[in-house]
Short mmCIF file of C-alpha atoms in Angstrom, two decimals:
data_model
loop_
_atom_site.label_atom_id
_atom_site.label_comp_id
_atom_site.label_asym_id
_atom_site.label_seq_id
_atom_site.Cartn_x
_atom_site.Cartn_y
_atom_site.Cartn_z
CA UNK A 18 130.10 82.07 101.41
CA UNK A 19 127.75 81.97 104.37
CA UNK A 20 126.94 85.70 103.75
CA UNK A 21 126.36 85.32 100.04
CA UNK A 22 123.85 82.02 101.16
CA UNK A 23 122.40 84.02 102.93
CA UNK A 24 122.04 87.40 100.98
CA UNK A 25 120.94 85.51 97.87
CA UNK A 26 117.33 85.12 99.52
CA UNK A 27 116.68 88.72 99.58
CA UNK A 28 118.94 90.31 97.45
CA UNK A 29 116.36 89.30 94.34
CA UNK A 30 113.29 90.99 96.07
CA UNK A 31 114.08 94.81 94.82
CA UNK A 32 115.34 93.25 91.15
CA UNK A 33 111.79 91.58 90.72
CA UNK A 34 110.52 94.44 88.80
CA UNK A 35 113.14 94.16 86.12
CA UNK A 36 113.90 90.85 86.05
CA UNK A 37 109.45 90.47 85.23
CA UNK A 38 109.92 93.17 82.33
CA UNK A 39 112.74 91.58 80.74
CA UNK A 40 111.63 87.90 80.82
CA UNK A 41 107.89 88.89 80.44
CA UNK A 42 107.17 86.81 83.56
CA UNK A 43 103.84 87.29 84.85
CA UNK A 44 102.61 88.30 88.36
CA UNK A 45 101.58 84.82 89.51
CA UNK A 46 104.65 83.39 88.29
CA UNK A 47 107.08 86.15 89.59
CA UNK A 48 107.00 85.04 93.29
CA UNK A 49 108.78 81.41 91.79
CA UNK A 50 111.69 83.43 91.27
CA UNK A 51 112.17 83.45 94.96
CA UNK A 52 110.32 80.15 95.96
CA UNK A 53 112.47 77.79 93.39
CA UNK A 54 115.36 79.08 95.74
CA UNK A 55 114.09 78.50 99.24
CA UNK A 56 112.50 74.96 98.26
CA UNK A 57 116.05 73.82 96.57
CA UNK A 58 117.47 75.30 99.65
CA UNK A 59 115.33 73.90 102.57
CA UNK A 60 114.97 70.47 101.09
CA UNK A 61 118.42 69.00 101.53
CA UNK A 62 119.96 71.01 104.65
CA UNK A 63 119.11 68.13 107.21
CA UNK A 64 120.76 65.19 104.39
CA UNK A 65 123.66 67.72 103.73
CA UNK A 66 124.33 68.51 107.21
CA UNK A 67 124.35 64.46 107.97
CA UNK A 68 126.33 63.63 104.62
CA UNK A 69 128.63 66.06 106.16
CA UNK A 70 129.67 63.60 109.26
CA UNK A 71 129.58 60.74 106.57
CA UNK A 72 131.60 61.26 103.73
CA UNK A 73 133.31 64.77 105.11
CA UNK A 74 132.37 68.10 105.56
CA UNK A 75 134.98 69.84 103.23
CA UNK A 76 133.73 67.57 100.47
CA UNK A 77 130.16 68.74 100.78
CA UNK A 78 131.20 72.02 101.14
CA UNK A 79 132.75 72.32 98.49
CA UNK A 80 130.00 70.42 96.32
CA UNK A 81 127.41 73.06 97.02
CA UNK A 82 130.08 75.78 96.91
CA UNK A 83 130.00 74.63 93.13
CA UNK A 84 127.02 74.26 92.15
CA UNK A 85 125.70 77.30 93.71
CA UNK A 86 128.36 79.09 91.77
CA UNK A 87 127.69 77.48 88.29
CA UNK A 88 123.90 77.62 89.09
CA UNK A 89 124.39 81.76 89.80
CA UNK A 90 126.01 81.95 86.54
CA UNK A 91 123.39 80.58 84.83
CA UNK A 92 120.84 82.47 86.59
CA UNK A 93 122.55 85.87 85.74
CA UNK A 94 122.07 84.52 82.22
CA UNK A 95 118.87 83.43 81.92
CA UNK A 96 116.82 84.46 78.85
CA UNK A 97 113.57 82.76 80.01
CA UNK A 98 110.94 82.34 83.07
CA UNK A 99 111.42 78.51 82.58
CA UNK A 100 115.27 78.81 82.44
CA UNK A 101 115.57 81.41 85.58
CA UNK A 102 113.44 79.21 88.18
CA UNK A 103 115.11 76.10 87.27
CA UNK A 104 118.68 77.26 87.59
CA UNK A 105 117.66 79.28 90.84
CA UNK A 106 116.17 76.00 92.24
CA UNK A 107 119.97 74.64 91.22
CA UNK A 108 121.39 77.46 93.19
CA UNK A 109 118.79 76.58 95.97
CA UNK A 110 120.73 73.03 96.15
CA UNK A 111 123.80 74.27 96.49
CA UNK A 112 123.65 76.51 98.88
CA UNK A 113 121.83 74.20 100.97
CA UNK A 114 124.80 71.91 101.01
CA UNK A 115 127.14 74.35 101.66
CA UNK A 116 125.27 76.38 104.30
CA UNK A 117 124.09 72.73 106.07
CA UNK A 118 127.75 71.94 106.79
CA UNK A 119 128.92 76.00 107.97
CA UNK A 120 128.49 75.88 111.25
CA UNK A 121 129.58 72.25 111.81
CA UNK A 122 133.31 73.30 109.94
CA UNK A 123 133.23 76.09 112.06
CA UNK A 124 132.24 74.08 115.25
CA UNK A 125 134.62 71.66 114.89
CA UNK A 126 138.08 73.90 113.38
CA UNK A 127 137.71 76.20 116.85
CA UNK A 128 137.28 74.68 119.94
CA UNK A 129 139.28 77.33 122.24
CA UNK A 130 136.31 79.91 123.60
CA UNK A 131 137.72 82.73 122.62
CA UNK A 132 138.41 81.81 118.62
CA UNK A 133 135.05 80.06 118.74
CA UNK A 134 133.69 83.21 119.91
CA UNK A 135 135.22 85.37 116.94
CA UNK A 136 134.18 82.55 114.68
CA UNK A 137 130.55 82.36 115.76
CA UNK A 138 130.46 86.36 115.90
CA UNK A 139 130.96 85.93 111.66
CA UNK A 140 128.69 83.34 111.22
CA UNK A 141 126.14 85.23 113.32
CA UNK A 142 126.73 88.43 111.45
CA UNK A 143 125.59 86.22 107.97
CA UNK A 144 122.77 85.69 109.91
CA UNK A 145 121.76 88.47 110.91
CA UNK A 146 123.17 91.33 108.64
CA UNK A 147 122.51 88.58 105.37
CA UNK A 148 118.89 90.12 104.40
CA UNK A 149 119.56 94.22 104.89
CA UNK A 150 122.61 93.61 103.30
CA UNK A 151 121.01 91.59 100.40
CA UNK A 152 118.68 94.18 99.84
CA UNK A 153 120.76 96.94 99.88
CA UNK A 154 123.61 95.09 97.34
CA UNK A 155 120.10 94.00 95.12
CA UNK A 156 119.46 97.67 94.96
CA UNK A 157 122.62 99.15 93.91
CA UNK A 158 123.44 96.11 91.50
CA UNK A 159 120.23 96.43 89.85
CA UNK A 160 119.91 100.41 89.37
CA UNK A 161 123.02 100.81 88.85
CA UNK A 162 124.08 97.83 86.49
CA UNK A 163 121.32 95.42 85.98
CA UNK A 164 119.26 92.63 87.32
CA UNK A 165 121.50 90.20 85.95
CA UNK A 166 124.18 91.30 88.36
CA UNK A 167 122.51 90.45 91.36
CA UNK A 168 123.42 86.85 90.22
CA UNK A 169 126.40 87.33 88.15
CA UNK A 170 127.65 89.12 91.70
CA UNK A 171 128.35 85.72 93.35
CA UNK A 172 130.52 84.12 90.69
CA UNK A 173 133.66 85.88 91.84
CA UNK A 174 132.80 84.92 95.24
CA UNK A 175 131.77 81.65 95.01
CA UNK A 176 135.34 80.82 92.93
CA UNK A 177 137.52 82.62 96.04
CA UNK A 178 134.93 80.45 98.52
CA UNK A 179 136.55 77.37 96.65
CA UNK A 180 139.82 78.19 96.57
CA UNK A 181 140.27 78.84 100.05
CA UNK A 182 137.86 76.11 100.85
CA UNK A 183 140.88 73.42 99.32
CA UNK A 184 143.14 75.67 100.83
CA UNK A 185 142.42 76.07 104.55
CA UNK A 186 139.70 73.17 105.66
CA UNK A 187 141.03 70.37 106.38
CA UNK A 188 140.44 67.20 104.56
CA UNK A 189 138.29 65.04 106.78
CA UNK A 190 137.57 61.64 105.66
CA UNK A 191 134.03 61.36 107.78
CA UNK A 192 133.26 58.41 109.58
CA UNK A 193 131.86 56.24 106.37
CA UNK A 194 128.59 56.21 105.31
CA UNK A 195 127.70 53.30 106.48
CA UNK A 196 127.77 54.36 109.87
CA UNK A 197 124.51 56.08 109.04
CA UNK A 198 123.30 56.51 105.57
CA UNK A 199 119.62 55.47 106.07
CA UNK A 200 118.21 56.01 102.68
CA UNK A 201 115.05 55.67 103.27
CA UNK A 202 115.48 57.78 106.23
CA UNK A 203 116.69 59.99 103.69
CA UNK A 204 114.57 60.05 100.84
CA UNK A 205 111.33 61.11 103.68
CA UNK A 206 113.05 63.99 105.09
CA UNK A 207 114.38 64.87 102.06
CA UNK A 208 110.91 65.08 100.63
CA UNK A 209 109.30 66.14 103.91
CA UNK A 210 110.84 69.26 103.93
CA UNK A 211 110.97 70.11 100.23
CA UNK A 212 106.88 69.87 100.45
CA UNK A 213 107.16 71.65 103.42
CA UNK A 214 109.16 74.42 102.06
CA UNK A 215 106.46 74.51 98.94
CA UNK A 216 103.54 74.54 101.23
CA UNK A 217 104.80 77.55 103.42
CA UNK A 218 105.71 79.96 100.42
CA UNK A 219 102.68 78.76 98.54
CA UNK A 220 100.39 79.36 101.36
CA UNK A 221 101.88 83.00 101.59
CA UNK A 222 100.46 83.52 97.89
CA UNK A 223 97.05 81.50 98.23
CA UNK A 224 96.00 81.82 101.94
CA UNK A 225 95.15 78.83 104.26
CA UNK A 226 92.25 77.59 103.19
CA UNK A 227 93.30 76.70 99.51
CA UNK A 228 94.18 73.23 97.80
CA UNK A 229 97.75 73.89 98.03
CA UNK A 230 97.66 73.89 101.88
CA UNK A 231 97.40 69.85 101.73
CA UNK A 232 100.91 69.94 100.56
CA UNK A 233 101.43 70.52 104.54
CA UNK A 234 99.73 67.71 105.67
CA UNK A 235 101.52 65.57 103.64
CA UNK A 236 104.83 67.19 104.53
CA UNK A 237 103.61 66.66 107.74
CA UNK A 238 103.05 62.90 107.50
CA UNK A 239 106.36 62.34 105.46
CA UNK A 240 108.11 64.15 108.66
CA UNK A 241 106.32 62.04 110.98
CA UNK A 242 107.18 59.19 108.95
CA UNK A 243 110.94 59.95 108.89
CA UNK A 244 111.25 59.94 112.88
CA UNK A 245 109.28 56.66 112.79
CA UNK A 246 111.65 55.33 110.56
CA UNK A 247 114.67 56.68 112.77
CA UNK A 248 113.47 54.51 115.99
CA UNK A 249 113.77 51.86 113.90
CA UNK A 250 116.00 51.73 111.31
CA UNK A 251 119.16 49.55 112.15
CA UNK A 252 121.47 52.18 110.91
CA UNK A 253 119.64 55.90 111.74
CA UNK A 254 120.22 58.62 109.87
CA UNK A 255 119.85 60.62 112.99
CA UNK A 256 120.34 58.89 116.28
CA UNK A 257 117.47 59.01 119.27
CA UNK A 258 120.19 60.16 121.71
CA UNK A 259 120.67 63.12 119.39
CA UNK A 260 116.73 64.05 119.31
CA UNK A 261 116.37 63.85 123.08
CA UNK A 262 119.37 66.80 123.53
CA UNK A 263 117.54 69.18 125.32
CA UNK A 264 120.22 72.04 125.04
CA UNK A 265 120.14 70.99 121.35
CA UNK A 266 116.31 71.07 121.41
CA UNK A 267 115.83 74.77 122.85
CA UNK A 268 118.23 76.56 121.14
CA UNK A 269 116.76 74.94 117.36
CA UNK A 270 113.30 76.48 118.70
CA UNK A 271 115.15 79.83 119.80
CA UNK A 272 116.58 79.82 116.13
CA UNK A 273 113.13 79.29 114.80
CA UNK A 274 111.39 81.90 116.33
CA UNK A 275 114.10 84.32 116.42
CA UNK A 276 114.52 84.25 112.54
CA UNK A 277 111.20 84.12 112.12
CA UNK A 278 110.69 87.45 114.12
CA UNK A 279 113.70 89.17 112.31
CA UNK A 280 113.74 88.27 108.90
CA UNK A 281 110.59 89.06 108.21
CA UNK A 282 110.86 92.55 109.83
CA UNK A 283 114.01 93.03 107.75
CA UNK A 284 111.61 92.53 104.82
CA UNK A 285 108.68 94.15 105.78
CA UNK A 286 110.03 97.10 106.83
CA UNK A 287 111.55 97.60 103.60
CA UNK A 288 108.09 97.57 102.41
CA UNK A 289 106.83 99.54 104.73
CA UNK A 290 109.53 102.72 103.68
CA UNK A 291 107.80 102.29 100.25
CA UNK A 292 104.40 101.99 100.38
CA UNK A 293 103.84 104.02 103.64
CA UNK A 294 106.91 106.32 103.95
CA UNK A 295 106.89 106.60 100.10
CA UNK A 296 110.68 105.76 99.74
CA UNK A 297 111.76 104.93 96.45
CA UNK A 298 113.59 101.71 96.33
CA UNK A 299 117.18 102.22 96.15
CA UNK A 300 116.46 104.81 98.75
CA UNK A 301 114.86 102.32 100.70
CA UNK A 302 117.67 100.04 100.76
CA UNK A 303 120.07 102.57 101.54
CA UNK A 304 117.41 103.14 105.11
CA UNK A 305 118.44 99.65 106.11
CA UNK A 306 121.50 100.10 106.43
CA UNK A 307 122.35 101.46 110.26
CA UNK A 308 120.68 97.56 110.46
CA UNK A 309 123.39 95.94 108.99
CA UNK A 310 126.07 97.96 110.47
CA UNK A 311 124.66 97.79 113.95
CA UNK A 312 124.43 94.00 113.80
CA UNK A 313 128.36 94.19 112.41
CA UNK A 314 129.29 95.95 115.45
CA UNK A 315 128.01 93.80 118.03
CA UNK A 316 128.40 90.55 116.77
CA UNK A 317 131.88 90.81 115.51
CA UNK A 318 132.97 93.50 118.46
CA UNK A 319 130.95 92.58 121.25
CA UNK A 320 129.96 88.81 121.09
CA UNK A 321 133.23 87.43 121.00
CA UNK A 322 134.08 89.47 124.59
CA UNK A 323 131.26 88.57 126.02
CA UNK A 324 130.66 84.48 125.04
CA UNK A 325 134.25 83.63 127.04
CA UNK A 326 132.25 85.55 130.21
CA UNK A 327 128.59 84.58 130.07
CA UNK A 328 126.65 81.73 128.60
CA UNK A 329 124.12 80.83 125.71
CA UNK A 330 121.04 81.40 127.57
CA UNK A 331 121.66 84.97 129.10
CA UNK A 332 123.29 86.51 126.10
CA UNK A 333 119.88 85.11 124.10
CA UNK A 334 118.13 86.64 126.87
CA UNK A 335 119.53 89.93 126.96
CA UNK A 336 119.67 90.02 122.92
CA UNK A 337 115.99 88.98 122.42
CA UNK A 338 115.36 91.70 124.39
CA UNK A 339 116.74 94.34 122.53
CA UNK A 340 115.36 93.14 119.61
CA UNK A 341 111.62 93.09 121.37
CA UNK A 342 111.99 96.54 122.47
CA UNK A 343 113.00 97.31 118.58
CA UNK A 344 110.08 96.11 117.28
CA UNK A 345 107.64 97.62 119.97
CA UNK A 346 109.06 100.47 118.64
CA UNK A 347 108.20 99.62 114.89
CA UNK A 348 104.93 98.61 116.04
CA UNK A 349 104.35 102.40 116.48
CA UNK A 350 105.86 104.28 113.45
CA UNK A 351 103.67 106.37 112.23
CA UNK A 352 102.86 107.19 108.88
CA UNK A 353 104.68 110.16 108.26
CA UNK A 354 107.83 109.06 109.74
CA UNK A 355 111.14 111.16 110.82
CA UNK A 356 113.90 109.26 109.84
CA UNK A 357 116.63 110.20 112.68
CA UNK A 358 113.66 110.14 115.55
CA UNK A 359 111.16 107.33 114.38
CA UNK A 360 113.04 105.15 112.34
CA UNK A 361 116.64 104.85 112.82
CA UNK A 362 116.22 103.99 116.43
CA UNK A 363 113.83 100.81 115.66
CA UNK A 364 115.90 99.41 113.26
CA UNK A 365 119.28 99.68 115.27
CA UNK A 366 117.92 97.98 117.87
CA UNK A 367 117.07 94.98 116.29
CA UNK A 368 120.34 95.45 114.24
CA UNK A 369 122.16 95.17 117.19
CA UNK A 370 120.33 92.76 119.25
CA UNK A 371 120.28 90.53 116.34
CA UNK A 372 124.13 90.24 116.14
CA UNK A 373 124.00 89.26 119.68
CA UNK A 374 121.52 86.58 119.55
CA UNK A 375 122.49 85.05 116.27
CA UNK A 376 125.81 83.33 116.95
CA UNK A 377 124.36 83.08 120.44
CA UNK A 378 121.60 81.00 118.83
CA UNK A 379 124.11 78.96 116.88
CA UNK A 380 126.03 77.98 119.87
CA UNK A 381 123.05 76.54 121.46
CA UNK A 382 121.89 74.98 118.48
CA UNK A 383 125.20 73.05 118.02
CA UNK A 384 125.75 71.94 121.48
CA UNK A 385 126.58 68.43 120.88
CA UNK A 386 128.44 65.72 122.90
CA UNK A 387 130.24 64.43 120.13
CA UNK A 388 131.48 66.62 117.46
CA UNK A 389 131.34 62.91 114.97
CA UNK A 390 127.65 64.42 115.27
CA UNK A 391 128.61 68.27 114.45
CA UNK A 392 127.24 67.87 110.90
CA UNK A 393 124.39 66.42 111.34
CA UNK A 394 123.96 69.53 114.15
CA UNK A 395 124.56 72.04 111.65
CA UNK A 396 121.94 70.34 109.45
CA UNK A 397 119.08 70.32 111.90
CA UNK A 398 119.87 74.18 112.96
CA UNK A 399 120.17 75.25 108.89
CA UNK A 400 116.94 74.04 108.87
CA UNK A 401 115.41 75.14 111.50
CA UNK A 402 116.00 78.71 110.62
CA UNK A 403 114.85 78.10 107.24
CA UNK A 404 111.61 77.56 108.66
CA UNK A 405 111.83 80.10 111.04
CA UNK A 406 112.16 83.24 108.27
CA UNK A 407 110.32 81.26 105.70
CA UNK A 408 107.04 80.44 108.40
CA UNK A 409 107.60 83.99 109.58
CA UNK A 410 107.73 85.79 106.21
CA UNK A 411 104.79 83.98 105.13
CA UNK A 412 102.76 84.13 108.34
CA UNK A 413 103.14 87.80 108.95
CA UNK A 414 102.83 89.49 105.75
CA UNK A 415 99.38 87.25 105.37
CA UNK A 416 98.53 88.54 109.15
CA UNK A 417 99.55 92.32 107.77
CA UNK A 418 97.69 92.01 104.43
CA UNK A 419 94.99 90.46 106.21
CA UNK A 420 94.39 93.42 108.70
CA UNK A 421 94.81 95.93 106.16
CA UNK A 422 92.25 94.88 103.57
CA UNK A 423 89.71 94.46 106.89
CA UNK A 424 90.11 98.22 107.17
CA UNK A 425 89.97 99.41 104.13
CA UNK A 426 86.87 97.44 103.92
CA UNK A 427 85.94 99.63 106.63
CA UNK A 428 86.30 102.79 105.04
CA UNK A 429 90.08 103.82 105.96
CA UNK A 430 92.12 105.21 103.56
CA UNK A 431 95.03 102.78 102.01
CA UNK A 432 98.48 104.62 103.92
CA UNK A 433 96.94 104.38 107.29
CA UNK A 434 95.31 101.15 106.67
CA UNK A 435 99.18 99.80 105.13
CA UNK A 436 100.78 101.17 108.57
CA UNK A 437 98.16 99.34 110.84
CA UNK A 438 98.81 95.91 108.90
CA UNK A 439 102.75 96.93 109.28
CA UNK A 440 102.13 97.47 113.43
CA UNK A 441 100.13 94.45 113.72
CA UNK A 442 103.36 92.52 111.80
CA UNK A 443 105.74 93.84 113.93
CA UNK A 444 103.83 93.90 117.08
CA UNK A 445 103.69 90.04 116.77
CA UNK A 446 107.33 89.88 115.75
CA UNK A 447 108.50 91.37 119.29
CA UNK A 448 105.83 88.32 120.46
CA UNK A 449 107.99 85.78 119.06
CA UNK A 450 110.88 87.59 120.52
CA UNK A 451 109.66 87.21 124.28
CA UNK A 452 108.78 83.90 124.01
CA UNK A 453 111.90 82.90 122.70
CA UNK A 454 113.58 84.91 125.75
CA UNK A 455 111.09 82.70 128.03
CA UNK A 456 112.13 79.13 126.58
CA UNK A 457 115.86 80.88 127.02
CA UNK A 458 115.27 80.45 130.57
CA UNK A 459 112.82 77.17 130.44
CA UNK A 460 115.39 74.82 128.37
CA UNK A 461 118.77 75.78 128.32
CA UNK A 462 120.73 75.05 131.59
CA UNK A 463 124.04 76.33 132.84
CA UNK A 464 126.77 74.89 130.76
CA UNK A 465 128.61 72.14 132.81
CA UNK A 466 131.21 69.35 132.15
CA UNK A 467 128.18 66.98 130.25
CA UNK A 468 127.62 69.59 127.26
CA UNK A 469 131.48 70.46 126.90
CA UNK A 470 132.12 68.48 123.23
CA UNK A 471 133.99 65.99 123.11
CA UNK A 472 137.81 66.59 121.84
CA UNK A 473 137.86 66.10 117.65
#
């Protein structure tokens, strides 16, 4: 289920095309097939993840294990615009509460290092495989079949997720809700980070200086409003010994800046086979994959040996730095590209560092002291890396579109001008990456006896 959550963000993008001749959708309204998604998605993963502790993380779970299922099915159905963005916004929802409470189930089922390590290594392969692999299945589904597939594709899925769900999780009663249901708490983050979602993926289509960038102020002010409200509120929604975690604290800005260094290369390079190495799309798709297997490899083969023999901060170390030198080596494809020498070396390097640093990521993000806090944990890194790929994807395709229209203002032709915008992307991408290995090093500490969790 964590792989389909994940997958179902890009496995629209190559469909777009037929899904906007069949429902006559037009171009401004096209991107809202995506953006309904992301904001149903981002808005509720820090409630969900909280709810989680409160009420029990099987039951949430399951809820969004539901209605992204039912939503899907409706979605693969859809006969109008109107009717396609709602029900995606629906399947937004529920994935948010399912994916919110992942990790935490995960977290809290394993606790001997060498199961956790396995476990983590799937999770992190989600992660990191979830957008090649969604574009790839969105490319088959939809040249093959139809559009309406790459919806109708998660039914069977999401009714196996539930089964097993009721099957193997344990029922956990939480620890009651009111032990922390702070609604108003609630309601401001809630709203904070639905605007906030809006306000990043509308800024992508309408730039930074347009009307629609207030919607981030006031995100920001509802944010800043919510952790006023936490320091005193009698009953927080998230506790002030849980913001000052500093373990916690670096490995949620790891996550940030490492998804939102790799997802959008995932995406952008896919762009950059078609408008540059004049790939047709399912061809295209089919490019990405040594990314997805590569990231397979290492974080379900190699993670899991290596987590019971180092720590968090020097497999994120070594990982980020594969996935730099990856994209340093993007930053220089040229235009006319050799697949075997050019390409395929770039892309299984960050394929591969990627599945190292993902569950890596995870494990850092989720380093709580009391697993009674595990969902609320899971919540705060969900969200995180939604704003690290959604900030990213927005951020550096403006940065690349930006540089390429200044030189074909200057007179260079469009394919060159496309590849410069594409190195400048990916050039800041491997940025991200080496900044992220630096606060590797700055904020997480050796693990000792204080970080262990505490037994569940």
């Amino acid at each position: 289920m964590q792989t389909m959550i994940v997958v179902d963000v890009s496995i629209v993008t190559i469909a777009l095309p037929s899904i906007q001749s069949d429902l006559d959708i037009h171009q401004s309204r096209l991107g809202w097939v995506i953006n309904a998604y992301t904001i149903g998605f981002g808005g509720l993963l820090l409630l969900a993840g909280r709810l989680g502790d409160l009420i029990g993380r099987k039951t949430v779970f399951s809820a969004g294990v539901a209605a992204f299922t039912v939503a899907s099915a409706l979605s693969g159905s859809a006969w109008s615009q109107e009717f396609l963005i709602a029900t995606r916004f629906i399947q937004g929802v529920g994935a948010g509460l399912a994916y919110a409470v992942a990790m935490s189930i995960v977290i809290t089922l394993f606790t001997e290092p060498r199961e956790r390590g396995r476990a983590l290594g799937l999770v992190g392969f989600a992660q990191a495989a979830g957008a090649s692999v969604g574009i790839v299945l969105g490319g088959v589904l939809s040249h093959a079949i139809s559009w309406h597939w790459v919806f109708y594709v998660n039914v069977p899925i999401g009714i196996v997720a539930s089964v097993l769900a009721v099957r193997l999780i344990p029922k956990d009663s939480g620890i009651g809700l009111r032990a922390g249901l702070d609604v108003i708490g609630a309601v401001l983050a809630t709203a904070g980070l639905m605007l906030g979602a809006y306000a990043i993926v509308i800024i992508g289509d309408h730039g930074w200086n347009s009307p629609h960038a207030l919607a981030g102020l006031v995100s920001l002010a509802l944010l800043g409003g919510f952790i006023l409200r936490q320091t005193t509120a009698r009953v927080p929604l998230v506790p002030l010994g849980f913001l000052r975690n500093r373990a916690l604290a670096g490995g949620n800005i790891i996550h940030i800046l490492t998804t939102g260094s790799t997802v959008p290369f995932t995406i952008m390079i896919a762009l950059y086979f078609q408008q540059v190495a004049g790939y047709s799309p399912l061809h295209a798709a089919f490019a990405l994959m040594p990314l997805a297997i590569a990231s397979a490899f290492t974080s379900l083969a190699v993670y899991p040996r290596l987590a019971s023999r180092f720590d968090s901060r020097r497999m994120l170390a070594a990982g980020l730095t594969v996935v730099a030198s990856g994209l340093l080596l993007a930053a220089r494809l040229p235009a006319d590209p050799l697949y075997t020498i050019d390409i395929l070396p770039a892309i299984t390097l960050v394929g591969a560092g990627s599945g190292i640093v993902m569950p890596a990521v995870i494990a850092a993000s989720m380093a709580v002291r009391d697993l009674r806090e595990a969902g609320l944990a899971s919540g705060v890194a969900a969200t995180s890396g939604m704003i690290g790929d959604t900030a990213g994807i927005a951020a550096l395709t403006t940065l690349a579109a930006a540089h390429t229209a200044a030189l074909l203002n200057d007179g260079l032709q469009p394919v060159p001008a496309l590849n410069d915008g594409f190195h400048l992307a990916f050039g800041t991408a491997a940025a991200l990456a080496a900044i992220a290995v630096a606060i590797a090093f700055l904020l997480l500490r050796r693990p000792d006896a204080r970080n262990t969790p505490a037994p569940h």
